[in-house]
PDB file of C-alpha atoms and ligand atoms in Angstrom:
ATOM      1  CA  UNK A 242       9.968  -1.472 -11.566  1.00 55.00           C
ATOM      2  CA  UNK A 243       9.410  -4.284  -9.017  1.00 63.00           C
ATOM      3  CA  UNK A 244       6.332  -7.497 -11.103  1.00 75.00           C
ATOM      4  CA  UNK A 245       3.675  -7.300  -8.683  1.00 75.00           C
ATOM      5  CA  UNK A 246       1.191 -10.466  -8.147  1.00 78.00           C
ATOM      6  CA  UNK A 247      -2.483 -10.302  -8.644  1.00 75.00           C
ATOM      7  CA  UNK A 248      -2.274 -13.431  -7.211  1.00 76.00           C
ATOM      8  CA  UNK A 249       0.256 -14.076  -4.508  1.00 73.00           C
ATOM      9  CA  UNK A 250      -1.646 -10.386  -3.529  1.00 67.00           C
ATOM     10  CA  UNK A 251      -5.316 -11.491  -2.944  1.00 75.00           C
ATOM     11  CA  UNK A 252      -4.027 -13.738  -1.120  1.00 78.00           C
ATOM     12  CA  UNK A 253      -4.300 -12.047   2.681  1.00 83.00           C
ATOM     13  CA  UNK A 254      -7.640 -10.659   1.194  1.00 83.00           C
ATOM     14  CA  UNK A 255      -9.322 -10.423   3.893  1.00 86.00           C
ATOM     15  CA  UNK A 256      -6.549  -8.517   6.096  1.00 86.00           C
ATOM     16  CA  UNK A 257      -5.295  -6.553   3.335  1.00 87.00           C
ATOM     17  CA  UNK A 258      -9.277  -5.737   2.447  1.00 93.00           C
ATOM     18  CA  UNK A 259      -9.839  -4.500   6.040  1.00 95.00           C
ATOM     19  CA  UNK A 260      -7.049  -1.191   6.259  1.00 97.00           C
ATOM     20  CA  UNK A 261      -9.345   0.036   3.724  1.00 97.00           C
ATOM     21  CA  UNK A 262     -12.368  -0.168   4.143  1.00 97.00           C
ATOM     22  CA  UNK A 263     -11.367   1.663   7.970  1.00 97.00           C
ATOM     23  CA  UNK A 264     -10.357   4.871   5.535  1.00 98.00           C
ATOM     24  CA  UNK A 265     -13.035   4.590   3.664  1.00 98.00           C
ATOM     25  CA  UNK A 266     -15.574   4.560   6.179  1.00 98.00           C
ATOM     26  CA  UNK A 267     -14.071   8.342   7.431  1.00 98.00           C
ATOM     27  CA  UNK A 268     -14.432   9.857   3.730  1.00 98.00           C
ATOM     28  CA  UNK A 269     -17.284  12.673   4.851  1.00 98.00           C
ATOM     29  CA  UNK A 270     -17.713  13.003   1.212  1.00 98.00           C
ATOM     30  CA  UNK A 271     -21.488  12.039   0.516  1.00 97.00           C
ATOM     31  CA  UNK A 272     -22.122  13.238  -3.618  1.00 95.00           C
ATOM     32  CA  UNK A 273     -19.400  12.499  -5.889  1.00 98.00           C
ATOM     33  CA  UNK A 274     -18.655  12.901  -9.949  1.00 98.00           C
ATOM     34  CA  UNK A 275     -15.096  11.885  -9.733  1.00 98.00           C
ATOM     35  CA  UNK A 276     -12.977   9.632  -7.617  1.00 98.00           C
ATOM     36  CA  UNK A 277      -9.923   8.087  -7.929  1.00 98.00           C
ATOM     37  CA  UNK A 278      -8.380   4.605  -6.728  1.00 98.00           C
ATOM     38  CA  UNK A 279      -4.616   6.318  -6.968  1.00 98.00           C
ATOM     39  CA  UNK A 280      -2.916   2.323  -6.815  1.00 98.00           C
ATOM     40  CA  UNK A 281      -5.829   0.543  -7.925  1.00 98.00           C
ATOM     41  CA  UNK A 282      -3.434  -2.835  -7.165  1.00 96.00           C
ATOM     42  CA  UNK A 283      -6.004  -5.606  -8.852  1.00 95.00           C
ATOM     43  CA  UNK A 284      -9.016  -3.333  -8.771  1.00 97.00           C
ATOM     44  CA  UNK A 285     -11.211  -5.211  -5.889  1.00 96.00           C
ATOM     45  CA  UNK A 286     -11.536  -2.459  -3.900  1.00 97.00           C
ATOM     46  CA  UNK A 287     -11.809   0.457  -6.252  1.00 98.00           C
ATOM     47  CA  UNK A 288     -14.919  -1.381  -7.359  1.00 98.00           C
ATOM     48  CA  UNK A 289     -16.959  -1.240  -3.924  1.00 98.00           C
ATOM     49  CA  UNK A 290     -15.732   2.894  -4.420  1.00 98.00           C
ATOM     50  CA  UNK A 291     -18.278   2.890  -7.478  1.00 98.00           C
ATOM     51  CA  UNK A 292     -20.437   0.654  -4.263  1.00 97.00           C
ATOM     52  CA  UNK A 293     -20.545   4.005  -2.513  1.00 98.00           C
ATOM     53  CA  UNK A 294     -20.245   6.677  -4.906  1.00 98.00           C
ATOM     54  CA  UNK A 295     -23.006   5.524  -7.252  1.00 98.00           C
ATOM     55  CA  UNK A 296     -22.949   8.814  -9.546  1.00 98.00           C
ATOM     56  CA  UNK A 297     -19.561   8.913  -9.795  1.00 98.00           C
ATOM     57  CA  UNK A 298     -17.000   7.377 -12.400  1.00 98.00           C
ATOM     58  CA  UNK A 299     -14.274   5.620 -10.522  1.00 98.00           C
ATOM     59  CA  UNK A 300     -10.902   5.828 -11.915  1.00 98.00           C
ATOM     60  CA  UNK A 301      -7.652   3.714 -10.571  1.00 98.00           C
ATOM     61  CA  UNK A 302      -4.985   4.070 -11.573  1.00 98.00           C
ATOM     62  CA  UNK A 303      -1.492   1.102 -11.020  1.00 98.00           C
ATOM     63  CA  UNK A 304       2.051   0.914 -12.479  1.00 96.00           C
ATOM     64  CA  UNK A 305       1.470  -2.709 -12.407  1.00 95.00           C
ATOM     65  CA  UNK A 306       1.164  -4.044 -16.662  1.00 96.00           C
ATOM     66  CA  UNK A 307       0.113  -7.541 -14.155  1.00 95.00           C
ATOM     67  CA  UNK A 308      -2.884  -5.750 -12.195  1.00 95.00           C
ATOM     68  CA  UNK A 309      -4.442  -3.730 -14.404  1.00 98.00           C
ATOM     69  CA  UNK A 310      -4.951  -6.401 -16.376  1.00 97.00           C
ATOM     70  CA  UNK A 311      -6.548  -8.586 -12.912  1.00 96.00           C
ATOM     71  CA  UNK A 312      -8.864  -5.605 -12.641  1.00 98.00           C
ATOM     72  CA  UNK A 313      -9.642  -5.750 -16.067  1.00 97.00           C
ATOM     73  CA  UNK A 314     -12.887  -8.464 -15.621  1.00 98.00           C
ATOM     74  CA  UNK A 315     -13.987  -5.658 -13.275  1.00 98.00           C
ATOM     75  CA  UNK A 316     -14.521  -2.955 -15.805  1.00 98.00           C
ATOM     76  CA  UNK A 317     -18.055  -1.153 -16.394  1.00 98.00           C
ATOM     77  CA  UNK A 318     -19.121   2.191 -17.847  1.00 98.00           C
ATOM     78  CA  UNK A 319     -18.774   4.084 -13.451  1.00 98.00           C
ATOM     79  CA  UNK A 320     -15.516   1.689 -14.067  1.00 98.00           C
ATOM     80  CA  UNK A 321     -12.799   2.315 -16.112  1.00 98.00           C
ATOM     81  CA  UNK A 322      -8.908   1.445 -14.875  1.00 98.00           C
ATOM     82  CA  UNK A 323      -5.844   2.326 -16.753  1.00 98.00           C
ATOM     83  CA  UNK A 324      -2.194   1.749 -16.642  1.00 98.00           C
ATOM     84  CA  UNK A 325       0.447   4.218 -15.408  1.00 98.00           C
ATOM     85  CA  UNK A 326       2.936   6.601 -12.252  1.00 97.00           C
ATOM     86  CA  UNK A 327       0.943   7.715  -9.729  1.00 97.00           C
ATOM     87  CA  UNK A 328       4.086  10.566  -8.646  1.00 96.00           C
ATOM     88  CA  UNK A 329       2.501  11.536 -13.388  1.00 96.00           C
ATOM     89  CA  UNK A 330      -0.949  11.679 -11.807  1.00 96.00           C
ATOM     90  CA  UNK A 331      -1.518  15.839 -12.683  1.00 94.00           C
ATOM     91  CA  UNK A 332      -4.879  16.481 -11.664  1.00 96.00           C
ATOM     92  CA  UNK A 333      -7.106  19.619 -12.960  1.00 96.00           C
ATOM     93  CA  UNK A 334      -7.958  21.891 -10.707  1.00 96.00           C
ATOM     94  CA  UNK A 335     -11.200  21.796  -8.365  1.00 96.00           C
ATOM     95  CA  UNK A 336     -11.836  17.773 -10.411  1.00 97.00           C
ATOM     96  CA  UNK A 337     -12.158  15.259  -7.878  1.00 98.00           C
ATOM     97  CA  UNK A 338     -14.377  14.907  -5.552  1.00 98.00           C
ATOM     98  CA  UNK A 339     -12.577  11.990  -3.630  1.00 98.00           C
ATOM     99  CA  UNK A 340      -9.238  10.276  -4.329  1.00 98.00           C
ATOM    100  CA  UNK A 341      -7.824   7.129  -2.592  1.00 98.00           C
ATOM    101  CA  UNK A 342      -4.704   5.686  -2.159  1.00 98.00           C
ATOM    102  CA  UNK A 343      -4.578   2.568  -0.033  1.00 97.00           C
ATOM    103  CA  UNK A 344      -1.845   0.842   1.421  1.00 95.00           C
ATOM    104  CA  UNK A 345       0.696   2.057  -2.372  1.00 96.00           C
ATOM    105  CA  UNK A 346       2.114   5.347  -1.151  1.00 96.00           C
ATOM    106  CA  UNK A 347       5.323   4.187   0.799  1.00 91.00           C
ATOM    107  CA  UNK A 348       5.779   3.386  -2.975  1.00 90.00           C
ATOM    108  CA  UNK A 349       6.247   6.289  -4.323  1.00 93.00           C
ATOM    109  CA  UNK A 350       9.709   8.090  -2.725  1.00 89.00           C
ATOM    110  CA  UNK A 351       8.532  11.593  -3.092  1.00 89.00           C
ATOM    111  CA  UNK A 352       4.889  11.335  -3.009  1.00 95.00           C
ATOM    112  CA  UNK A 353       5.044  14.613  -0.042  1.00 95.00           C
ATOM    113  CA  UNK A 354       5.427  16.814  -2.891  1.00 96.00           C
ATOM    114  CA  UNK A 355       2.461  15.108  -4.887  1.00 97.00           C
ATOM    115  CA  UNK A 356       0.567  15.751  -2.163  1.00 98.00           C
ATOM    116  CA  UNK A 357      -0.312  19.368  -2.410  1.00 98.00           C
ATOM    117  CA  UNK A 358      -0.733  19.092  -6.173  1.00 97.00           C
ATOM    118  CA  UNK A 359      -3.777  16.526  -4.735  1.00 98.00           C
ATOM    119  CA  UNK A 360      -5.094  18.886  -2.893  1.00 98.00           C
ATOM    120  CA  UNK A 361      -5.673  21.186  -5.130  1.00 97.00           C
ATOM    121  CA  UNK A 362      -7.450  18.400  -7.667  1.00 98.00           C
ATOM    122  CA  UNK A 363     -10.121  18.255  -4.351  1.00 98.00           C
ATOM    123  CA  UNK A 364     -13.658  20.349  -5.477  1.00 98.00           C
ATOM    124  CA  UNK A 365     -15.215  22.388  -2.263  1.00 98.00           C
ATOM    125  CA  UNK A 366     -16.006  19.069  -0.345  1.00 98.00           C
ATOM    126  CA  UNK A 367     -13.450  16.376  -2.335  1.00 98.00           C
ATOM    127  CA  UNK A 368     -11.489  13.701   0.472  1.00 98.00           C
ATOM    128  CA  UNK A 369      -7.943  12.123   0.012  1.00 98.00           C
ATOM    129  CA  UNK A 370      -7.378   9.627   2.467  1.00 98.00           C
ATOM    130  CA  UNK A 371      -4.629   6.665   2.331  1.00 98.00           C
ATOM    131  CA  UNK A 372      -3.305   4.741   4.121  1.00 98.00           C
ATOM    132  CA  UNK A 373       0.430   3.201   4.213  1.00 96.00           C
ATOM    133  CA  UNK A 374       2.744   0.955   6.722  1.00 93.00           C
ATOM    134  CA  UNK A 375       4.100   2.837   9.414  1.00 89.00           C
ATOM    135  CA  UNK A 376       7.129   0.720  10.326  1.00 77.00           C
ATOM    136  CA  UNK A 377      10.584  -0.613   9.913  1.00 74.00           C
ATOM    137  CA  UNK A 378      10.867  -4.437   8.746  1.00 78.00           C
ATOM    138  CA  UNK A 379      14.288  -4.652  10.719  1.00 84.00           C
ATOM    139  CA  UNK A 380      13.956  -8.893  10.000  1.00 87.00           C
ATOM    140  CA  UNK A 381      13.896  -8.783   6.364  1.00 88.00           C
ATOM    141  CA  UNK A 382      16.533  -5.294   7.213  1.00 86.00           C
ATOM    142  CA  UNK A 383      19.090  -7.638   9.263  1.00 89.00           C
ATOM    143  CA  UNK A 384      19.401 -10.279   6.061  1.00 93.00           C
ATOM    144  CA  UNK A 385      18.430  -7.697   2.858  1.00 91.00           C
ATOM    145  CA  UNK A 386      22.023  -5.864   4.365  1.00 88.00           C
ATOM    146  CA  UNK A 387      23.732  -9.246   5.470  1.00 93.00           C
ATOM    147  CA  UNK A 388      27.297  -9.132   3.523  1.00 94.00           C
ATOM    148  CA  UNK A 389      26.576 -12.185   1.045  1.00 95.00           C
ATOM    149  CA  UNK A 390      23.149 -10.233  -0.512  1.00 94.00           C
ATOM    150  CA  UNK A 391      23.639  -6.351  -0.138  1.00 90.00           C
ATOM    151  CA  UNK A 392      25.921  -5.858  -3.436  1.00 90.00           C
ATOM    152  CA  UNK A 393      23.542  -7.725  -5.080  1.00 92.00           C
ATOM    153  CA  UNK A 394      20.131  -6.495  -3.764  1.00 89.00           C
ATOM    154  CA  UNK A 395      22.245  -2.689  -3.914  1.00 80.00           C
ATOM    155  CA  UNK A 396      19.939  -1.592  -6.973  1.00 74.00           C
ATOM    156  CA  UNK A 397      16.806  -2.836  -5.059  1.00 74.00           C
ATOM    157  CA  UNK A 398      17.130  -0.680  -2.264  1.00 69.00           C
ATOM    158  CA  UNK A 399      16.662   1.768  -4.320  1.00 64.00           C
ATOM    159  CA  UNK A 400      12.961   1.305  -4.328  1.00 57.00           C
ATOM    160  CA  UNK A 401      10.858   1.744  -1.739  1.00 46.00           C
ATOM    161  CA  UNK A 402       9.198  -0.138   1.044  1.00 45.00           C
ATOM    162  CA  UNK A 403       8.664  -0.886   4.476  1.00 44.00           C
ATOM    163  CA  UNK A 404      12.317   0.414   4.895  1.00 46.00           C
ATOM    164  CA  UNK A 405      14.213   1.934   7.293  1.00 48.00           C
ATOM    165  CA  UNK A 406      14.293   4.791   3.732  1.00 59.00           C
ATOM    166  CA  UNK A 407      11.040   3.404   2.829  1.00 77.00           C
ATOM    167  CA  UNK A 408       8.709   7.177   1.930  1.00 87.00           C
ATOM    168  CA  UNK A 409       6.125   7.339   4.370  1.00 92.00           C
ATOM    169  CA  UNK A 410       6.452  10.109   7.307  1.00 95.00           C
ATOM    170  CA  UNK A 411       5.538  10.360  10.160  1.00 94.00           C
ATOM    171  CA  UNK A 412       1.704  12.160  11.454  1.00 96.00           C
ATOM    172  CA  UNK A 413       2.741  15.899  12.114  1.00 97.00           C
ATOM    173  CA  UNK A 414       4.262  15.927   8.652  1.00 97.00           C
ATOM    174  CA  UNK A 415       1.582  14.729   6.775  1.00 98.00           C
ATOM    175  CA  UNK A 416      -0.406  16.973   8.707  1.00 98.00           C
ATOM    176  CA  UNK A 417       1.509  20.472   8.138  1.00 98.00           C
ATOM    177  CA  UNK A 418       1.631  19.694   4.483  1.00 98.00           C
ATOM    178  CA  UNK A 419      -2.361  19.164   4.411  1.00 98.00           C
ATOM    179  CA  UNK A 420      -2.857  21.785   6.240  1.00 98.00           C
ATOM    180  CA  UNK A 421      -1.173  24.089   4.895  1.00 98.00           C
ATOM    181  CA  UNK A 422      -3.014  23.350   2.035  1.00 98.00           C
ATOM    182  CA  UNK A 423      -6.347  24.616   3.334  1.00 98.00           C
ATOM    183  CA  UNK A 424      -7.389  20.837   4.479  1.00 98.00           C
ATOM    184  CA  UNK A 425      -9.227  20.069   7.636  1.00 98.00           C
ATOM    185  CA  UNK A 426      -6.997  16.834   7.902  1.00 98.00           C
ATOM    186  CA  UNK A 427      -7.781  13.521  10.224  1.00 98.00           C
ATOM    187  CA  UNK A 428      -4.905  11.054  10.972  1.00 98.00           C
ATOM    188  CA  UNK A 429      -4.358   8.345  13.302  1.00 98.00           C
ATOM    189  CA  UNK A 430      -2.339   5.128  13.956  1.00 97.00           C
ATOM    190  CA  UNK A 431      -3.693   1.348  14.354  1.00 96.00           C
ATOM    191  CA  UNK A 432      -1.566  -1.742  15.093  1.00 96.00           C
ATOM    192  CA  UNK A 433      -3.944  -4.508  13.421  1.00 96.00           C
ATOM    193  CA  UNK A 434      -2.566  -8.252  15.016  1.00 96.00           C
ATOM    194  CA  UNK A 435      -3.626 -11.106  12.209  1.00 94.00           C
ATOM    195  CA  UNK A 436      -3.563 -14.349  13.021  1.00 96.00           C
ATOM    196  CA  UNK A 437      -1.730 -16.088  10.715  1.00 95.00           C
ATOM    197  CA  UNK A 438      -2.833 -19.991   9.464  1.00 93.00           C
ATOM    198  CA  UNK A 439      -0.152 -21.802   7.464  1.00 93.00           C
ATOM    199  CA  UNK A 440       3.622 -22.288   7.154  1.00 93.00           C
ATOM    200  CA  UNK A 441       5.861 -19.339   6.951  1.00 95.00           C
ATOM    201  CA  UNK A 442       2.860 -16.867   6.809  1.00 95.00           C
ATOM    202  CA  UNK A 443       4.677 -13.665   7.569  1.00 95.00           C
ATOM    203  CA  UNK A 444       7.377 -14.094   4.040  1.00 95.00           C
ATOM    204  CA  UNK A 445       4.121 -15.633   2.378  1.00 93.00           C
ATOM    205  CA  UNK A 446       2.497 -12.100   3.655  1.00 91.00           C
ATOM    206  CA  UNK A 447       5.734  -9.631   2.612  1.00 91.00           C
ATOM    207  CA  UNK A 448       5.764 -12.309  -1.044  1.00 91.00           C
ATOM    208  CA  UNK A 449       3.191 -10.553  -2.827  1.00 84.00           C
ATOM    209  CA  UNK A 450       4.403  -7.005  -1.576  1.00 84.00           C
ATOM    210  CA  UNK A 451       7.386  -5.831   0.454  1.00 84.00           C
ATOM    211  CA  UNK A 452       9.727  -8.612  -1.002  1.00 91.00           C
ATOM    212  CA  UNK A 453       8.818  -8.687  -4.185  1.00 89.00           C
ATOM    213  CA  UNK A 454      11.494  -6.136  -4.965  1.00 87.00           C
ATOM    214  CA  UNK A 455      14.183  -8.386  -3.942  1.00 92.00           C
ATOM    215  CA  UNK A 456      13.326 -11.375  -5.023  1.00 93.00           C
ATOM    216  CA  UNK A 457      13.371  -9.993  -8.465  1.00 91.00           C
ATOM    217  CA  UNK A 458      16.646  -8.921  -8.168  1.00 92.00           C
ATOM    218  CA  UNK A 459      18.075 -12.645  -7.500  1.00 95.00           C
ATOM    219  CA  UNK A 460      17.873 -15.796  -9.574  1.00 95.00           C
ATOM    220  CA  UNK A 461      18.725 -18.827  -9.907  1.00 97.00           C
ATOM    221  CA  UNK A 462      20.465 -20.781  -6.365  1.00 97.00           C
ATOM    222  CA  UNK A 463      20.819 -17.000  -4.951  1.00 97.00           C
ATOM    223  CA  UNK A 464      16.696 -16.134  -4.865  1.00 97.00           C
ATOM    224  CA  UNK A 465      16.549 -19.681  -3.511  1.00 97.00           C
ATOM    225  CA  UNK A 466      18.920 -19.143  -0.574  1.00 97.00           C
ATOM    226  CA  UNK A 467      18.197 -15.577   0.399  1.00 97.00           C
ATOM    227  CA  UNK A 468      14.431 -16.921   0.615  1.00 96.00           C
ATOM    228  CA  UNK A 469      15.556 -19.664   3.207  1.00 97.00           C
ATOM    229  CA  UNK A 470      17.156 -17.448   5.147  1.00 97.00           C
ATOM    230  CA  UNK A 471      14.721 -14.252   5.327  1.00 96.00           C
ATOM    231  CA  UNK A 472      11.696 -17.427   6.358  1.00 96.00           C
ATOM    232  CA  UNK A 473      13.944 -18.159   8.736  1.00 96.00           C
ATOM    233  CA  UNK A 474      14.536 -14.935  10.090  1.00 96.00           C
ATOM    234  CA  UNK A 475      10.786 -14.232  10.019  1.00 96.00           C
ATOM    235  CA  UNK A 476      10.154 -17.628  11.338  1.00 96.00           C
ATOM    236  CA  UNK A 477      12.102 -16.813  14.655  1.00 95.00           C
ATOM    237  CA  UNK A 478      11.232 -12.840  14.920  1.00 95.00           C
ATOM    238  CA  UNK A 479       7.089 -14.542  14.359  1.00 96.00           C
ATOM    239  CA  UNK A 480       6.755 -18.013  15.964  1.00 96.00           C
ATOM    240  CA  UNK A 481       4.255 -20.288  15.055  1.00 97.00           C
ATOM    241  CA  UNK A 482       1.975 -20.365  18.193  1.00 97.00           C
ATOM    242  CA  UNK A 483       0.049 -23.340  17.699  1.00 96.00           C
ATOM    243  CA  UNK A 484      -3.986 -21.284  16.854  1.00 97.00           C
ATOM    244  CA  UNK A 485      -1.411 -19.181  14.204  1.00 96.00           C
ATOM    245  CA  UNK A 486       1.651 -16.745  13.998  1.00 97.00           C
ATOM    246  CA  UNK A 487       0.533 -13.649  14.917  1.00 97.00           C
ATOM    247  CA  UNK A 488       1.984 -10.514  13.357  1.00 95.00           C
ATOM    248  CA  UNK A 489       1.301  -6.954  14.103  1.00 95.00           C
ATOM    249  CA  UNK A 490       0.898  -4.841  12.494  1.00 94.00           C
ATOM    250  CA  UNK A 491       1.030  -0.895  12.349  1.00 95.00           C
ATOM    251  CA  UNK A 492      -0.668   1.209   9.509  1.00 96.00           C
ATOM    252  CA  UNK A 493      -1.029   5.334   9.318  1.00 97.00           C
ATOM    253  CA  UNK A 494      -4.644   6.242   8.425  1.00 98.00           C
ATOM    254  CA  UNK A 495      -4.802   9.906   6.924  1.00 98.00           C
ATOM    255  CA  UNK A 496      -7.775  12.154   5.962  1.00 98.00           C
ATOM    256  CA  UNK A 497      -8.118  14.719   4.372  1.00 98.00           C
ATOM    257  CA  UNK A 498     -10.953  17.227   4.102  1.00 98.00           C
ATOM    258  CA  UNK A 499     -12.027  20.240   1.707  1.00 98.00           C
ATOM    259  CA  UNK A 500     -14.927  22.334   3.345  1.00 96.00           C
TER     260      UNK A 500
HETATM  261  C1  SAM B 828      -0.325  -3.100  -1.745  1.00 66.78           C
HETATM  262  S1  SAM B 828      -0.683  -2.499  -2.888  1.00 66.78           S
HETATM  263  C2  SAM B 828      -2.636  -1.847  -2.777  1.00 66.78           C
HETATM  264  C3  SAM B 828      -3.293  -2.499  -3.988  1.00 66.78           C
HETATM  265  C4  SAM B 828      -4.668  -1.126  -3.694  1.00 66.78           C
HETATM  266  N1  SAM B 828      -4.699   0.107  -3.194  1.00 66.78           N
HETATM  267  C5  SAM B 828      -5.446  -2.439  -1.753  1.00 66.78           C
HETATM  268  O1  SAM B 828      -5.747  -1.362  -1.210  1.00 66.78           O
HETATM  269  O2  SAM B 828      -5.643  -3.303  -1.978  1.00 66.78           O
HETATM  270  C6  SAM B 828       0.092  -1.533  -3.922  1.00 66.78           C
HETATM  271  C7  SAM B 828      -0.150  -0.860  -5.494  1.00 66.78           C
HETATM  272  O3  SAM B 828       0.627  -0.110  -5.776  1.00 66.78           O
HETATM  273  C8  SAM B 828       1.087  -0.165  -7.099  1.00 66.78           C
HETATM  274  N2  SAM B 828       2.106   1.485  -7.373  1.00 66.78           N
HETATM  275  C9  SAM B 828       3.183   0.917  -6.714  1.00 66.78           C
HETATM  276  N3  SAM B 828       4.328   2.334  -6.681  1.00 66.78           N
HETATM  277  C10 SAM B 828       3.197   3.019  -8.060  1.00 66.78           C
HETATM  278  C11 SAM B 828       3.290   4.051  -8.613  1.00 66.78           C
HETATM  279  N4  SAM B 828       3.941   4.623  -8.752  1.00 66.78           N
HETATM  280  N5  SAM B 828       1.971   3.943  -9.881  1.00 66.78           N
HETATM  281  C12 SAM B 828       0.762   3.952  -9.559  1.00 66.78           C
HETATM  282  N6  SAM B 828       0.926   2.678  -9.022  1.00 66.78           N
HETATM  283  C13 SAM B 828       1.808   2.301  -7.658  1.00 66.78           C
HETATM  284  C14 SAM B 828       0.830  -1.684  -7.565  1.00 66.78           C
HETATM  285  O4  SAM B 828       1.777  -1.832  -8.612  1.00 66.78           O
HETATM  286  C15 SAM B 828      -0.037  -1.342  -6.752  1.00 66.78           C
HETATM  287  O5  SAM B 828      -0.646  -3.066  -7.109  1.00 66.78           O
END
C-alpha cells in the first residue's frame, strides 16, 4: 500500500483545498444527519463539512494510518475519523445524506462498481460529490517506463495514480452510471493553472501524491537516481519562470443528487 505523508501533502494546502470547496459549494443538500468523507486525508477538509452541516454526524474514512493519525486531533463529538478502505464501505440503503470524495477515487481501482452502491445509500435529497484529477502525466510515465526503472517499478505500476491506466472514467461514463442509479447529475471539468514557488515545485507536488508508489518501491541509490531523473524531466516539462512554475491541472467534478 502507498504510504502517505500528511506533511508533504499539506505543502500545497491552498491549491489542494480549492477544488474541494468548489465541489462542496455545488452540493444542494440543505439538511443532513449523516455526512461521510471518503479518502478524507488529514481531515482538515472534513472539518469544513462539519461546519457546513452542524447537525450532522460527520465521518472521515481513510486507508492511510498516517492520515488518520494526523486527523485525530480534529475529532469532536460531531466529527469522527476511521481507518478503512473505502472499497469495503457498505452503507445501508438510504442511510447517508452527503458523500464526498475529493481527490481520492483515482486511487480506488474499481470505484465504478462502488458508485451504484453509494448512490443507493443516499437518502432522498442526498448527494454524492467527488472530484478526480483527469490527465495522463506523461513526464512521469516516460521515466517510469524506461528500461532501468520498469522492472523495479512493476509492482507499483499495479497501483493507481495519475497514469494512463488510472481508473478515472470519462464524464459520460460517470453520468451514465449515476443517472442510471436514479440521480440527477452535474458534471464539469476545470483546468487550474497553479503558479508554484520554489525549486522543483512540481516534483514536490507529486511527491505528496502520484509519485509515492514509486518512491515506496525504491531505496538507496536507486531512489536518489529515480528522483533526480524525474526532477530533470519535470523541470523541462514545466520550466521555471521569473514569477514561478506553471502547473496546468485538469480536474473532473461530479455532483449527483437524489431528488
Ligand atoms: C490526494 S489525498 C485527498 C485527501 C482529502 N480528500 C483532501 O481533499 O485533501 C487521497 C487520499 O485518499 C486516500 N485513499 C486512497 N485510496 C483509498 C482507499 N481505497 N480507501 C480509503 N482511502 C483511500 C489516501 O490515503 C489519501 O489520504
